[in-house]
XYZ file of C-alpha atoms in Angstrom:
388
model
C -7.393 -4.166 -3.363
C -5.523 -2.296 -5.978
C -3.492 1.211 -6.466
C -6.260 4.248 -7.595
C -8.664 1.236 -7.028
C -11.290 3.936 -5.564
C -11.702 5.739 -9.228
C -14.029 4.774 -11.608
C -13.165 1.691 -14.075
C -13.591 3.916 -17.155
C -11.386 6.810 -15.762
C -8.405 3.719 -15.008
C -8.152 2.827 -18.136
C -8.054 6.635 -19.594
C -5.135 7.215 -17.566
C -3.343 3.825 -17.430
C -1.359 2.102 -20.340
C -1.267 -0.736 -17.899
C -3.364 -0.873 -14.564
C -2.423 -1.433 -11.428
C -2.362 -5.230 -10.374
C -5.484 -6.263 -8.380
C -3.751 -8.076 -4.640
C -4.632 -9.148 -1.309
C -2.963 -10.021 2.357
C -2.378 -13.018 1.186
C -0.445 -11.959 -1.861
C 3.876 -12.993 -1.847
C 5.795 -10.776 -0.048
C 7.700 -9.259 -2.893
C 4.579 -8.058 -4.425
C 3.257 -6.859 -0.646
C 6.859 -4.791 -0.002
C 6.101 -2.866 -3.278
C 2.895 -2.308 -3.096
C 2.630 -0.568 0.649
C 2.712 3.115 -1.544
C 1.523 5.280 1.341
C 1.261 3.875 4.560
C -0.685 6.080 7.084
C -0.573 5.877 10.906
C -3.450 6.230 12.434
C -3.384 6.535 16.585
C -4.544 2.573 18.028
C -6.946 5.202 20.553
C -9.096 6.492 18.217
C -12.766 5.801 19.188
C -13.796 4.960 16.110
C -10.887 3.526 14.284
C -12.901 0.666 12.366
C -14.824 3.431 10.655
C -11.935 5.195 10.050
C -10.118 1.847 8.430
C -13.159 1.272 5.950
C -13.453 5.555 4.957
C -9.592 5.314 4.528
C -9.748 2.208 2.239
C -12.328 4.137 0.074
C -10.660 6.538 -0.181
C -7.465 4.784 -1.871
C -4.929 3.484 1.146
C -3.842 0.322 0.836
C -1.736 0.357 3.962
C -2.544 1.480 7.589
C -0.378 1.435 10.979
C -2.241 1.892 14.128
C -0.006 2.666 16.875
C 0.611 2.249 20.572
C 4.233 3.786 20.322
C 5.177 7.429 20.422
C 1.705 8.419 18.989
C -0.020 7.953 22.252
C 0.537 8.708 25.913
C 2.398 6.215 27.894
C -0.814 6.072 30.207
C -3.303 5.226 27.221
C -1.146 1.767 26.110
C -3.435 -0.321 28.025
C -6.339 1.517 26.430
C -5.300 1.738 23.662
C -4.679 -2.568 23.368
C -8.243 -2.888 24.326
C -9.642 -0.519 22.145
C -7.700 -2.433 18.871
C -9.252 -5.645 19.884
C -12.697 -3.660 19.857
C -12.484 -1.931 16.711
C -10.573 -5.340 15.090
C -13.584 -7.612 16.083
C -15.767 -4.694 14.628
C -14.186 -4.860 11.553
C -14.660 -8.619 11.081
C -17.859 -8.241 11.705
C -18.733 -6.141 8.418
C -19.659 -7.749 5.115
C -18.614 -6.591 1.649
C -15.959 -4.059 2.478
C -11.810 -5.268 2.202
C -9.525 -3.660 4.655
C -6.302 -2.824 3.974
C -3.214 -4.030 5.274
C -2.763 -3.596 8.836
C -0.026 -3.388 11.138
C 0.211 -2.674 14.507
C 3.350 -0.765 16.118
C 3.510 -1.762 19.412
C 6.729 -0.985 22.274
C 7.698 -3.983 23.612
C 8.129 -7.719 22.202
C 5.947 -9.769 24.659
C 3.091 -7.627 23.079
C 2.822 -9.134 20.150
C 1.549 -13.047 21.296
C -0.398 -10.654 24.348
C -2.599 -8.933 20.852
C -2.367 -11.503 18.859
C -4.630 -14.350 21.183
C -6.147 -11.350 22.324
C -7.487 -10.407 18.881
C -9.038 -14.002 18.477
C -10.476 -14.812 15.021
C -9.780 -11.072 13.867
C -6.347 -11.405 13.794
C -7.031 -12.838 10.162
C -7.494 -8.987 9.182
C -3.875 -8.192 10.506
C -0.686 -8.122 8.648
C 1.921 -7.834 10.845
C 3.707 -5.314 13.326
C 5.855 -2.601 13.312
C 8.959 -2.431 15.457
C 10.070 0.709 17.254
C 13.914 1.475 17.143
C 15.146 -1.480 16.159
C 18.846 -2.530 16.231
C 20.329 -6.507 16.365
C 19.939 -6.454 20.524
C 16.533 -4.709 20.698
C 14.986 -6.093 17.377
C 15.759 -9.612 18.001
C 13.231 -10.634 20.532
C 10.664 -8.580 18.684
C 11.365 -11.104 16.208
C 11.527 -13.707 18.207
C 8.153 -12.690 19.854
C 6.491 -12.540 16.155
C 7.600 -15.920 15.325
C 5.800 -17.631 18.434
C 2.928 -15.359 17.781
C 2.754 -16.701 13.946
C 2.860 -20.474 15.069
C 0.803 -19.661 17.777
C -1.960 -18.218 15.641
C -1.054 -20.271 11.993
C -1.486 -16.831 10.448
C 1.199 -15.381 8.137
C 2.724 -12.291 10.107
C 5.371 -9.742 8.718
C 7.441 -7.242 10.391
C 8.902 -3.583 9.282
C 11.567 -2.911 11.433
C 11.420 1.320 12.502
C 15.190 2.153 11.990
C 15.458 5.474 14.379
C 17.782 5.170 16.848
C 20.814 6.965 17.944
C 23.209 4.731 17.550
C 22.205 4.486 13.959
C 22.342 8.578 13.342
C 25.797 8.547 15.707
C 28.943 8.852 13.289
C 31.118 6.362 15.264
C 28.514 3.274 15.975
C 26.802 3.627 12.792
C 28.173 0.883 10.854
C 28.272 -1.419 13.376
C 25.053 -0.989 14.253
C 23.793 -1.256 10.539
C 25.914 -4.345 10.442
C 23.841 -6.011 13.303
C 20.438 -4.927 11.493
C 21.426 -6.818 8.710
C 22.659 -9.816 10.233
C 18.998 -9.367 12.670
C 17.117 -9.051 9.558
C 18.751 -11.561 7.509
C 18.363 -14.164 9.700
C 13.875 -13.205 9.327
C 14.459 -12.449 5.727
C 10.849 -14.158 4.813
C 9.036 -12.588 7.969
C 10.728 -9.050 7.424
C 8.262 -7.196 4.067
C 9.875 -3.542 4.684
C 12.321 -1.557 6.518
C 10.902 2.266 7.778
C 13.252 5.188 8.696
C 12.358 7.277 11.355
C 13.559 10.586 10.734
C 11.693 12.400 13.306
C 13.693 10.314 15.949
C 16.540 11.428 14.095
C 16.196 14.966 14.062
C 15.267 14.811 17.679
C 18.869 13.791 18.595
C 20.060 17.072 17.594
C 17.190 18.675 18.345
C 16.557 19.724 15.119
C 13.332 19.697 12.340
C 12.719 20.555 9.016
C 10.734 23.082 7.859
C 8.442 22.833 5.297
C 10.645 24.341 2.760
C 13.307 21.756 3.239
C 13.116 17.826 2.794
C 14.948 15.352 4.625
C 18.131 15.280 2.106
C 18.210 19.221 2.658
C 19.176 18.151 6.430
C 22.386 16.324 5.592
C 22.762 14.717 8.745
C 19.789 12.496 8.168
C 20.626 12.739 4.115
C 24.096 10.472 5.336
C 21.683 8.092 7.063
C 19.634 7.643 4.389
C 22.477 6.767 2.354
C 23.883 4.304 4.345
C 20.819 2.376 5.605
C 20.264 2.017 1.418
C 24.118 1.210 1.176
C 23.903 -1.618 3.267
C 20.544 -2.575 3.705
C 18.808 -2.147 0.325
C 21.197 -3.217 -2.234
C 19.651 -4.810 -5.547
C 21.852 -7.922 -5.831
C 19.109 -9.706 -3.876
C 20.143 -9.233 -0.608
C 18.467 -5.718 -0.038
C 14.851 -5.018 1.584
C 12.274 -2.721 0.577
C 13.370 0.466 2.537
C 10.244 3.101 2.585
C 10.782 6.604 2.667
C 10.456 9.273 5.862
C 7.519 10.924 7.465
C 6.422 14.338 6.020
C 5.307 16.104 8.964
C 3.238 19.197 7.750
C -0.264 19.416 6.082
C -0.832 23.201 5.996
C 1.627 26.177 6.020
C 0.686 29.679 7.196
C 3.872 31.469 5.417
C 6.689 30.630 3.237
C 9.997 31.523 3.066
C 11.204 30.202 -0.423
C 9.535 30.065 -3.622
C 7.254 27.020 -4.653
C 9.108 24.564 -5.837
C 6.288 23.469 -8.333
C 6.910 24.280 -11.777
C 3.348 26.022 -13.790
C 3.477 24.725 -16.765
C 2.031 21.179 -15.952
C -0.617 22.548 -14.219
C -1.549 24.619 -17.318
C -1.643 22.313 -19.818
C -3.981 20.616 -18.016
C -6.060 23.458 -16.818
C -5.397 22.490 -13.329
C -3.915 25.439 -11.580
C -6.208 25.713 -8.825
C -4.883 22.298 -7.563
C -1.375 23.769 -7.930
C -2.368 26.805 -5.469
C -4.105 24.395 -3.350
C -0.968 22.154 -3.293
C 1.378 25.123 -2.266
C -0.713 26.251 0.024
C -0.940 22.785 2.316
C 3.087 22.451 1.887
C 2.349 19.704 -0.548
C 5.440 21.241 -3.217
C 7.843 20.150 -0.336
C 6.257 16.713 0.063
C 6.131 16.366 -3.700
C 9.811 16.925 -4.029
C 10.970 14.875 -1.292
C 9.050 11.861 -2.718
C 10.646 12.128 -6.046
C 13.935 12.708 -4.082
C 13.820 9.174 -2.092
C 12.855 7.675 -5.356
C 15.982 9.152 -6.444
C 17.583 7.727 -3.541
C 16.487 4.145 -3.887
C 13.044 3.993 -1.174
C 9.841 3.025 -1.905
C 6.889 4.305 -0.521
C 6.364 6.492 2.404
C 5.467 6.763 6.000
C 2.459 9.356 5.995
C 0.465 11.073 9.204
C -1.996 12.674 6.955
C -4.774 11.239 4.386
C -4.016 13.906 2.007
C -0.666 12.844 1.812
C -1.448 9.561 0.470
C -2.813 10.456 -3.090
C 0.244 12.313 -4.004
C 2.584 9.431 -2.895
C 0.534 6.907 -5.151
C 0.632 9.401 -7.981
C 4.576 10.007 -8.139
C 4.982 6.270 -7.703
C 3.153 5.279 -10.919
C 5.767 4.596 -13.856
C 5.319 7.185 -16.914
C 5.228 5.207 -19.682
C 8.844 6.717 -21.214
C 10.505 4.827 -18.006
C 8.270 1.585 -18.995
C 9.139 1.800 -22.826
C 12.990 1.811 -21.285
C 12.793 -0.839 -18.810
C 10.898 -3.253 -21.352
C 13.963 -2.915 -23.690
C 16.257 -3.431 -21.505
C 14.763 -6.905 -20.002
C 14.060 -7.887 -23.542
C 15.688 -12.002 -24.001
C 17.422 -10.713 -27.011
C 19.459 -8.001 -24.834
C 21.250 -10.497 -22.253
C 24.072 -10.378 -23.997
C 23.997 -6.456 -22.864
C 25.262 -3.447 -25.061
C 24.007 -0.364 -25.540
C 21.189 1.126 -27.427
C 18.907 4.370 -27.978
C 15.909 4.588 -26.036
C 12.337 4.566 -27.550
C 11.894 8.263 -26.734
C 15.322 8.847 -28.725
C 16.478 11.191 -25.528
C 18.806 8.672 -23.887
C 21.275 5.934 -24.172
C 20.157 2.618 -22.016
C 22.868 0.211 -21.183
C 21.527 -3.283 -20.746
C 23.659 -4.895 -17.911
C 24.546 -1.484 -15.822
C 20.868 -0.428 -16.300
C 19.336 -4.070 -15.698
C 18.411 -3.881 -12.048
C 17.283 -0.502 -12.397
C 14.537 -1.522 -15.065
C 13.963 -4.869 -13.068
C 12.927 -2.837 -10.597
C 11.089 -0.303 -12.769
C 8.841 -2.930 -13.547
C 7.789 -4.480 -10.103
C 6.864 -0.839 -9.369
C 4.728 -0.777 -12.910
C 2.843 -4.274 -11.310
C 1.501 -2.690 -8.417
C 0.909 1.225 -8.968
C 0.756 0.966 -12.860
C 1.986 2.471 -15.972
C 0.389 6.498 -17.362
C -0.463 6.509 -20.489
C 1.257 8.095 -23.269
C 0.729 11.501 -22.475
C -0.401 11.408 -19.194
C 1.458 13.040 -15.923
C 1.046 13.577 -11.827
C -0.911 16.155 -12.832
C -3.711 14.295 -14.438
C -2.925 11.432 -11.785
C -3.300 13.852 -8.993
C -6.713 15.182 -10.285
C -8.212 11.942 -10.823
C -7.567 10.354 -7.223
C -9.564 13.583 -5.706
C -12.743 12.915 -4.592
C -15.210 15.142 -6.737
């Protein structure tokens, strides 16, 4: 599988100075973490979920969760179980067509080994589980629980721990509690491919929710979360984790109260502004911003609920070639000594050692969703991954 791997080969290379890497499940971790773009939950009820794998995978995901938590009703779990094991066994079954990575969020730890004999040979198509609300006392025997099910099964399993609970968002057990993630995660560093915020969960403790005019660093209660979990949990010094960015909970918007906050003039040059109306008009301008805002913010990737939410996350995750042409410099061998020189655009001043993660990281991004071309944008990016 591969980022915008669902456009044609000829329209790739129109838009990409460099492509998007080609991986698979079995790919190393550090390239898996990165590459997860857009992961979309998917309810582990639906009656025809193995269909609904394959259509997404056309259709450019490259990462699915199907869930038994808070998606379904506690009375459908058991359902639910029995219906992945279906659909999973279905999905082996089919020739020529590559999944994508799959996860399964499940509620309690002794689920995991439960699904995983359960699942039989199939469980070769799964990548690993999601864990709900995890702190150090809950999360640990969810990890423990994976660990058994991995030797059990001698397939490679991952976890990405859901941070979302209260005594997370809570102003007086916060650090402690993000101190006991990290020692929880640390000690599953190799198991553990991505950490996921749950801002819904969040909000919910104040009973509070964004509208779709707002993102989540407009709601500065979960903004300080945010912060802190990528503080102490996603530093670059090498003891960080991937941390993937918040759920955007709207796909259509029957009024507005502030303006769009999508600028015309890319749209023009391009002679796309019907896409722009059409973006506006399913509260995509919000989810737009608040991508390039946990970019900002040091998260990668996104939870989404929605498949049209998915395209725009891959798009604004591609490096434009100006922050490629910077990054490159800045890793040159010549430049370890560090100092400072003009950048290849002539706008900016790159400093080689304060500047050196940033571009490290620039460029493990550029691996797995790519590098536009010279003069090309989202907007070009955007119109390409839409089905004609």
């Amino acid at each position: 599988m591969r980022h915008f791997g669902h456009i044609a080969p000829e329209v790739r290379k129109r838009l990409f100075h460099q492509e998007p890497c080609e991986f698979t499940a079995d790919s190393p971790a550090r390239l898996l973490s990165a590459a997860l773009g857009a992961t979309l939950y998917s309810p582990a009820t639906r009656p025809q979920l193995a269909d609904d794998i394959v259509k997404q995978a056309g259709s450019g995901v490259v990462s699915m969760v199907l869930c038994l938590e808070d998606s379904i009703s506690d009375a459908d779990v058991a359902a639910g179980e029995e219906n992945l094991v279906r659909q999973f066994a279905d999905l082996g079954s089919r020739t020529g067509t590559e999944p994508p990575l799959l996860f399964i969020r499940v509620r309690a730890p002794e689920q995991i080994p439960d699904l995983v004999r359960r699942l039989g040979p199939s469980v070769r198509l799964l990548s690993g589980f999601v864990l709900p609300k995890f702190t150090e006392e809950r999360g640990t025997p969810f990890l423990e629980a994976l660990a058994l099910a991995e030797t059990e099964s001698g397939h490679r399993l991952f976890a990405m721990p859901v941070l979302e609970s209260p005594e997370l968002l809570y102003r007086e057990s916060r650090v402690d509690t993000l101190e006991g993630i990290a020692r929880a995660v640390g000690k599953s560093r190799d198991r553990v491919l991505a950490l996921r915020l749950g801002v819904t969960d969040f909000c919910s403790s104040y009973g509070l929710r964004r509208a779709p005019d707002m993102t989540a660093y407009d709601v500065q209660i979960v903004a300080s979360v945010i912060a802190d979990v990528v503080n102490m949990l996603g530093r670059a010094d090498g003891s960080g984790f991937t941390v993937t960015g918040p759920v955007w909970e709207y796909f259509r918007v029957p009024e507005r109260m502030f303006k769009p906050q999508l600028r015309q003039s890319p749209f023009l040059e391009v002679q796309a502004v019907h896409l722009r109306e059409k973006l506006i008009e399913h509260a995509m301008d919000g989810l737009l911003r608040e991508i390039s805002l946990d970019q900002a913010n040091g998260l990668l990737g996104k939870t989404c609920i929605h498949p049209s939410h998915v395209l725009p996350v891959h798009a604004l995750s591609v490096v434009s070639h100006e922050e490629f042409s910077d990054a490159a410099d800045i890793l040159r061998p010549e430049r370890g000594g560090g100092g400072v020189l003009r950048s290849a655009y002539t706008n900016k001043m790159n400093e080689v050692k304060p500047h050196r993660a940033w571009a490290e990281r620039t460029l493990q991004r550029a691996e797995v969703f790519g590098v536009a071309g010279e003069d090309v944008g989202f907007v070009e990016l955007l119109t390409a991954g839409i089905p004609g």
